[in-house]
Structures are given as structure tokens and as C-alpha cells.
Tab-separated table of C-alpha atoms and ligand atoms in Angstrom:
chain	number	residue	atom	x	y	z
R	634	MET	CA	-122.518	-43.186	189.227
R	635	ARG	CA	-120.380	-42.590	186.172
R	636	GLY	CA	-122.087	-43.396	182.864
R	637	LYS	CA	-121.005	-46.078	180.435
R	638	PHE	CA	-119.159	-45.369	177.222
R	639	ILE	CA	-120.240	-47.381	174.174
R	640	THR	CA	-118.740	-47.092	170.710
R	641	PHE	CA	-119.909	-48.450	167.354
R	642	GLU	CA	-117.515	-49.413	164.605
R	643	GLY	CA	-117.732	-50.875	161.131
R	644	CYS	CA	-116.723	-50.404	157.521
R	645	ASP	CA	-118.504	-47.877	155.340
R	646	GLY	CA	-121.915	-49.371	154.448
R	647	SER	CA	-121.907	-51.897	157.301
R	648	GLY	CA	-125.339	-50.863	158.592
R	649	LYS	CA	-123.918	-49.008	161.598
R	650	SER	CA	-126.188	-45.976	161.066
R	651	THR	CA	-129.333	-48.142	161.066
R	652	GLN	CA	-128.305	-49.704	164.378
R	653	LEU	CA	-127.581	-46.297	165.893
R	654	ARG	CA	-131.040	-45.120	164.824
R	655	LEU	CA	-132.730	-48.188	166.339
R	656	LEU	CA	-130.775	-47.732	169.569
R	657	SER	CA	-131.657	-44.043	169.709
R	658	ASN	CA	-135.378	-44.867	169.432
R	659	TYR	CA	-135.060	-47.567	172.083
R	660	LEU	CA	-133.226	-45.379	174.612
R	661	THR	CA	-135.698	-42.531	174.113
R	662	GLU	CA	-138.668	-44.886	174.553
R	663	GLN	CA	-137.121	-46.399	177.678
R	664	LYS	CA	-136.290	-42.918	179.008
R	665	ILE	CA	-132.663	-43.911	179.566
R	666	PRO	CA	-130.512	-40.761	179.927
R	667	HIS	CA	-128.019	-40.776	177.092
R	668	ILE	CA	-126.238	-38.799	174.412
R	669	PHE	CA	-125.407	-39.763	170.862
R	670	THR	CA	-122.287	-38.335	169.365
R	671	ARG	CA	-119.902	-39.050	166.534
R	672	GLU	CA	-116.306	-38.890	165.418
R	673	PRO	CA	-114.787	-37.008	163.868
R	674	GLY	CA	-116.957	-34.184	165.171
R	675	GLY	CA	-119.393	-33.755	168.023
R	676	GLY	CA	-118.444	-30.219	169.096
R	677	LYS	CA	-117.476	-26.839	167.609
R	678	ILE	CA	-113.736	-27.452	167.295
R	679	SER	CA	-114.041	-31.163	166.446
R	680	GLU	CA	-116.627	-30.387	163.738
R	681	ALA	CA	-114.225	-27.812	162.279
R	682	ILE	CA	-111.493	-30.485	162.231
R	683	ARG	CA	-114.002	-32.896	160.636
R	684	GLU	CA	-114.530	-30.443	157.785
R	685	ILE	CA	-110.790	-30.261	157.153
R	686	LEU	CA	-110.500	-34.060	157.281
R	687	LEU	CA	-113.420	-34.917	155.020
R	688	SER	CA	-113.098	-32.058	152.520
R	689	GLY	CA	-112.235	-33.092	148.985
R	690	LYS	CA	-110.173	-29.902	148.793
R	691	ASN	CA	-107.482	-31.326	151.061
R	692	MET	CA	-106.297	-34.225	148.935
R	693	GLU	CA	-102.626	-33.377	149.544
R	694	MET	CA	-102.946	-34.041	153.301
R	695	THR	CA	-100.289	-36.485	154.481
R	696	ASP	CA	-101.355	-39.710	156.197
R	697	GLU	CA	-99.538	-38.599	159.360
R	698	CYS	CA	-101.364	-35.253	159.417
R	699	GLU	CA	-104.668	-37.088	158.917
R	700	ALA	CA	-103.981	-39.429	161.843
R	701	LEU	CA	-102.928	-36.532	164.094
R	702	LEU	CA	-106.045	-34.521	163.216
R	703	TYR	CA	-108.295	-37.491	164.075
R	704	ALA	CA	-106.468	-37.809	167.391
R	705	ALA	CA	-106.695	-34.044	168.050
R	706	SER	CA	-110.398	-33.964	167.250
R	707	ARG	CA	-110.839	-36.929	169.601
R	708	VAL	CA	-109.170	-35.202	172.574
R	709	GLN	CA	-111.367	-32.111	172.136
R	710	HIS	CA	-114.508	-34.191	171.702
R	711	LEU	CA	-113.765	-36.176	174.859
R	712	SER	CA	-113.492	-32.961	176.828
R	713	ASP	CA	-116.467	-31.165	175.210
R	714	ARG	CA	-119.045	-33.926	175.094
R	715	VAL	CA	-117.996	-37.326	176.408
R	716	GLU	CA	-116.582	-36.449	179.829
R	717	PRO	CA	-119.436	-34.102	180.890
R	718	ALA	CA	-122.074	-36.696	179.934
R	719	LEU	CA	-120.247	-39.575	181.666
R	720	ALA	CA	-119.868	-37.420	184.781
R	721	GLU	CA	-123.645	-36.838	184.757
R	722	GLY	CA	-124.148	-40.598	184.709
R	723	LYS	CA	-125.431	-40.658	181.144
R	724	LEU	CA	-124.893	-43.421	178.636
R	725	VAL	CA	-122.595	-42.131	175.898
R	726	ILE	CA	-122.959	-43.698	172.457
R	727	CYS	CA	-120.321	-42.704	169.971
R	728	ASP	CA	-120.410	-43.423	166.234
R	729	ARG	CA	-116.738	-44.363	165.592
R	730	TYR	CA	-113.831	-43.858	167.973
R	731	VAL	CA	-110.218	-44.892	168.388
R	732	ASP	CA	-110.699	-48.258	166.635
R	733	SER	CA	-111.490	-46.341	163.431
R	734	SER	CA	-108.035	-44.789	163.685
R	735	LEU	CA	-106.519	-48.244	164.168
R	736	ALA	CA	-108.413	-49.726	161.196
R	737	TYR	CA	-108.175	-46.764	158.794
R	738	GLN	CA	-104.917	-45.033	159.706
R	739	ALA	CA	-102.784	-47.795	161.264
R	740	TYR	CA	-103.806	-50.673	158.970
R	741	ALA	CA	-105.356	-49.262	155.790
R	742	ARG	CA	-103.040	-46.249	155.443
R	743	GLY	CA	-100.169	-48.347	156.742
R	744	LEU	CA	-99.002	-46.002	159.510
R	745	GLY	CA	-98.661	-48.936	161.883
R	746	ASP	CA	-100.213	-49.830	165.174
R	747	ALA	CA	-97.458	-48.343	167.384
R	748	PHE	CA	-97.631	-44.817	165.922
R	749	VAL	CA	-101.422	-44.653	165.978
R	750	ARG	CA	-101.596	-46.028	169.512
R	751	GLN	CA	-98.970	-43.514	170.630
R	752	ILE	CA	-100.845	-40.462	169.311
R	753	ASN	CA	-104.091	-41.832	170.764
R	754	ASP	CA	-102.584	-42.520	174.140
R	755	PHE	CA	-104.824	-39.972	175.872
R	756	ALA	CA	-107.985	-41.690	174.605
R	757	LEU	CA	-106.690	-45.220	175.131
R	758	LYS	CA	-105.483	-44.597	178.684
R	759	ASN	CA	-108.273	-42.394	179.995
R	760	TYR	CA	-111.307	-43.172	177.894
R	761	LEU	CA	-111.352	-46.759	176.776
R	762	PRO	CA	-114.955	-47.709	175.918
R	763	ASP	CA	-116.799	-50.086	178.247
R	764	VAL	CA	-117.883	-51.933	175.142
R	765	THR	CA	-117.323	-51.532	171.421
R	766	ILE	CA	-119.797	-53.047	168.975
R	767	PHE	CA	-118.187	-53.960	165.685
R	768	ILE	CA	-120.751	-54.557	162.935
R	769	ASP	CA	-118.893	-57.234	161.021
R	770	LEU	CA	-119.741	-56.891	157.325
R	771	SER	CA	-117.095	-57.135	154.612
R	772	PRO	CA	-116.885	-54.340	152.027
R	773	GLU	CA	-117.815	-56.893	149.317
R	774	GLU	CA	-120.995	-57.848	151.163
R	775	ALA	CA	-121.816	-54.190	151.876
R	776	PHE	CA	-121.382	-53.353	148.203
R	777	ARG	CA	-123.486	-56.332	147.081
R	778	ARG	CA	-126.290	-55.286	149.403
R	779	LYS	CA	-126.260	-51.759	148.121
R	780	HIS	CA	-125.956	-52.419	144.399
R	781	GLY	CA	-127.209	-55.974	143.805
R	782	ALA	CA	-125.382	-59.263	143.374
R	783	ASP	CA	-124.666	-58.817	139.665
R	784	GLN	CA	-122.482	-55.763	140.059
R	785	ASN	CA	-119.580	-57.214	141.972
R	786	ASP	CA	-117.135	-56.339	139.222
R	787	ARG	CA	-117.467	-52.684	140.172
R	788	LEU	CA	-115.672	-53.543	143.366
R	789	GLU	CA	-112.551	-53.556	141.258
R	790	LEU	CA	-112.845	-49.780	141.095
R	791	ALA	CA	-110.065	-47.887	142.826
R	792	GLY	CA	-110.655	-47.806	146.544
R	793	ALA	CA	-111.769	-51.390	147.025
R	794	ASP	CA	-108.304	-52.369	148.247
R	795	PHE	CA	-108.345	-49.643	150.843
R	796	HIS	CA	-111.688	-50.826	152.236
R	797	ASP	CA	-110.479	-54.426	152.295
R	798	ARG	CA	-107.532	-53.271	154.411
R	799	VAL	CA	-109.878	-51.346	156.731
R	800	TYR	CA	-111.915	-54.522	157.202
R	801	ALA	CA	-108.805	-56.614	157.852
R	802	GLY	CA	-107.690	-53.943	160.329
R	803	TYR	CA	-110.949	-54.175	162.241
R	804	LYS	CA	-110.598	-57.952	162.428
R	805	GLU	CA	-107.126	-57.522	163.953
R	806	VAL	CA	-108.380	-54.974	166.475
R	807	ALA	CA	-111.244	-57.277	167.479
R	808	LYS	CA	-108.863	-60.214	167.859
R	809	ALA	CA	-106.481	-58.168	170.006
R	810	GLU	CA	-109.178	-56.996	172.443
R	811	PRO	CA	-111.932	-59.623	172.500
R	812	ASN	CA	-113.247	-58.508	175.880
R	813	ARG	CA	-113.937	-54.977	174.797
R	814	VAL	CA	-114.698	-55.374	171.086
R	815	VAL	CA	-117.748	-57.534	170.392
R	816	CYS	CA	-118.290	-58.642	166.783
R	817	VAL	CA	-121.861	-58.795	165.545
R	818	ASP	CA	-122.574	-60.587	162.273
R	819	GLY	CA	-123.666	-57.808	159.905
R	820	LYS	CA	-125.232	-60.270	157.445
R	821	GLN	CA	-128.245	-60.726	159.705
R	822	THR	CA	-131.408	-58.640	159.289
R	823	PRO	CA	-131.305	-55.194	160.935
R	824	ASN	CA	-133.774	-56.366	163.598
R	825	ALA	CA	-131.765	-59.499	164.409
R	826	ILE	CA	-128.599	-57.391	164.702
R	827	PHE	CA	-130.408	-54.990	166.984
R	828	GLU	CA	-131.641	-57.826	169.230
R	829	GLU	CA	-128.029	-58.930	169.582
R	830	VAL	CA	-126.840	-55.382	170.282
R	831	LEU	CA	-129.411	-55.048	173.079
R	832	ARG	CA	-128.392	-58.414	174.519
R	833	ILE	CA	-124.721	-57.401	174.562
R	834	LEU	CA	-125.456	-54.045	176.194
R	835	LYS	CA	-127.626	-55.702	178.845
R	836	ASP	CA	-124.964	-58.359	179.533
R	837	ARG	CA	-122.404	-55.592	180.045
R	838	ASN	CA	-124.718	-53.715	182.432
R	839	CYS	CA	-124.943	-50.775	180.046
R	840	LEU	CA	-128.769	-50.860	179.995
K	1947	TYD	P1	-118.711	-40.420	158.036
K	1947	TYD	O1	-119.341	-39.678	156.920
K	1947	TYD	O2	-119.098	-40.063	159.433
K	1947	TYD	O3	-118.827	-41.973	157.764
K	1947	TYD	P2	-119.633	-43.150	158.438
K	1947	TYD	O4	-121.085	-42.815	158.286
K	1947	TYD	O5	-119.198	-44.343	157.651
K	1947	TYD	O6	-119.190	-43.229	159.888
K	1947	TYD	O7	-117.143	-40.242	157.837
K	1947	TYD	C1	-116.241	-40.639	158.733
K	1947	TYD	C2	-115.048	-41.139	157.960
K	1947	TYD	O8	-113.889	-40.910	158.744
K	1947	TYD	C3	-115.118	-42.636	157.671
K	1947	TYD	O9	-114.783	-42.907	156.334
K	1947	TYD	C4	-114.038	-43.214	158.569
K	1947	TYD	C5	-113.096	-42.077	158.784
K	1947	TYD	N1	-112.372	-42.115	160.077
K	1947	TYD	C6	-111.013	-42.414	160.071
K	1947	TYD	O10	-110.411	-42.653	159.016
K	1947	TYD	N2	-110.340	-42.423	161.254
K	1947	TYD	C7	-110.944	-42.144	162.448
K	1947	TYD	O11	-110.290	-42.168	163.517
K	1947	TYD	C8	-112.354	-41.833	162.437
K	1947	TYD	C9	-113.070	-41.529	163.716
K	1947	TYD	C10	-113.021	-41.839	161.221
């Protein structure tokens, strides 16, 4: 039987990495065949594209080029890692996927939903996740947790607006596809979030 495809989404600092670590331990303990992978990256060519995308040397990259490179890296990653594992019946857990492009490129960069959906057509048509877990934590809350409640003023630093738009974008995506995208309250303790993640995955017959 074909494996299930699960993606995790959230703003920077949302606690996504902690949940992925907890899930990794759980799946290993339970001996559930799985792979963990990430976007952008997860293969030779996609990791090379990741370097181009995340390098501080490429500040002049246009928003359109950025969106196309994320989409290109995605197509290669699906073929290199996701498809083979699904075909072997493994659970595929991916750290970020097409919803990141919708939140970051379509909403936060302002490229619009139609353009980003169009260039991600291959992923959206052929590899829509069985379930997407969105760790719902606002950038303000994430910042407060990291730096303490008294330092909120630093949120005014350049970049805060962008992250607010990413968060708003995620909320739109979740609203548009409530059956696929499940919101988990990121203000809970890591263990409480993980309990909820497990419950969702069991409900969706992913575990
Ligand atoms: P990474 O260091 O992996 O961040 P995180 O640990 O938060 O996942 O960097 C990935 C960055 O790429 C992150 O800031 C979100 C961004 N991104 C997009 O803008 N669009 C996309 O389609 C994807 C997959 C990621």
C-alpha cells in the first residue's frame, strides 16, 4: 500500500523543529517505516537550489525567481525522495512544503495566490499531502518566547512585517483547506502539542 504524505508548516520559531524531533523519536521507537525530509532541500539538486535560495550573497534575487526556484526544488525533491518512499509504503514527513510557498511567496512577498499555485501545479495536482500540520504560533508570541516578555519592542525591527504577513498567509491557507490543513495551538507545551499531533495522525490513519 502507498505510504502517507505528511507535511509540517509554521512560522519561523513556531516550535516545528521540536515537534519533528519528537515525532522522529516516536516513529523510530514504534518501528514505523518512515523518512524525514525537508524543503527546500532533501536531495543533491534540491540542496544545491537551497544554497542558492538561502545564501545571503543572492540578495538581488527577484521574488519571481525565488518562487520558481522553490517550485523547481520541490519537483526534484518529489522525484528523488518523496515518490520512492511513498511507493515503498513508507510514511513521508516533510518539514515545509507547498503551503510555505503560499504563505511566504504568495502572501508575504505579494506574488499572489494564482501565480504561486500555477507554478506549483505539479505538486498540488500529484502530491497533495494527506495531512498538513500547521503549528499556529504568531511571530509576536514566537519572539516573546525566545527573548522574554520585556523585549517586545524589538519586534519593530525590520522584518517583523514580513513575518506577520507570512502568519496571515498561513491562516488564509488553513481557512481555504480545512480538511487537509489542521491547526494546532502552538502556545501549548511541546508535550501537549505532540499529544495533539499524534491524535491527528491516528485519526487520519497515518499511524
Ligand atoms: P530553514 O532554515 O529550513 O527554516 P525553518 O527551520 O524555519 O524551516 O529555512 C527555510 C526557509 O525557506 C524559511 O524561512 C521558509 C522559506 N521557504 C519559503 O519561503 N518558501 C518555500 O516554499 C519553502 C519550502 C521555504
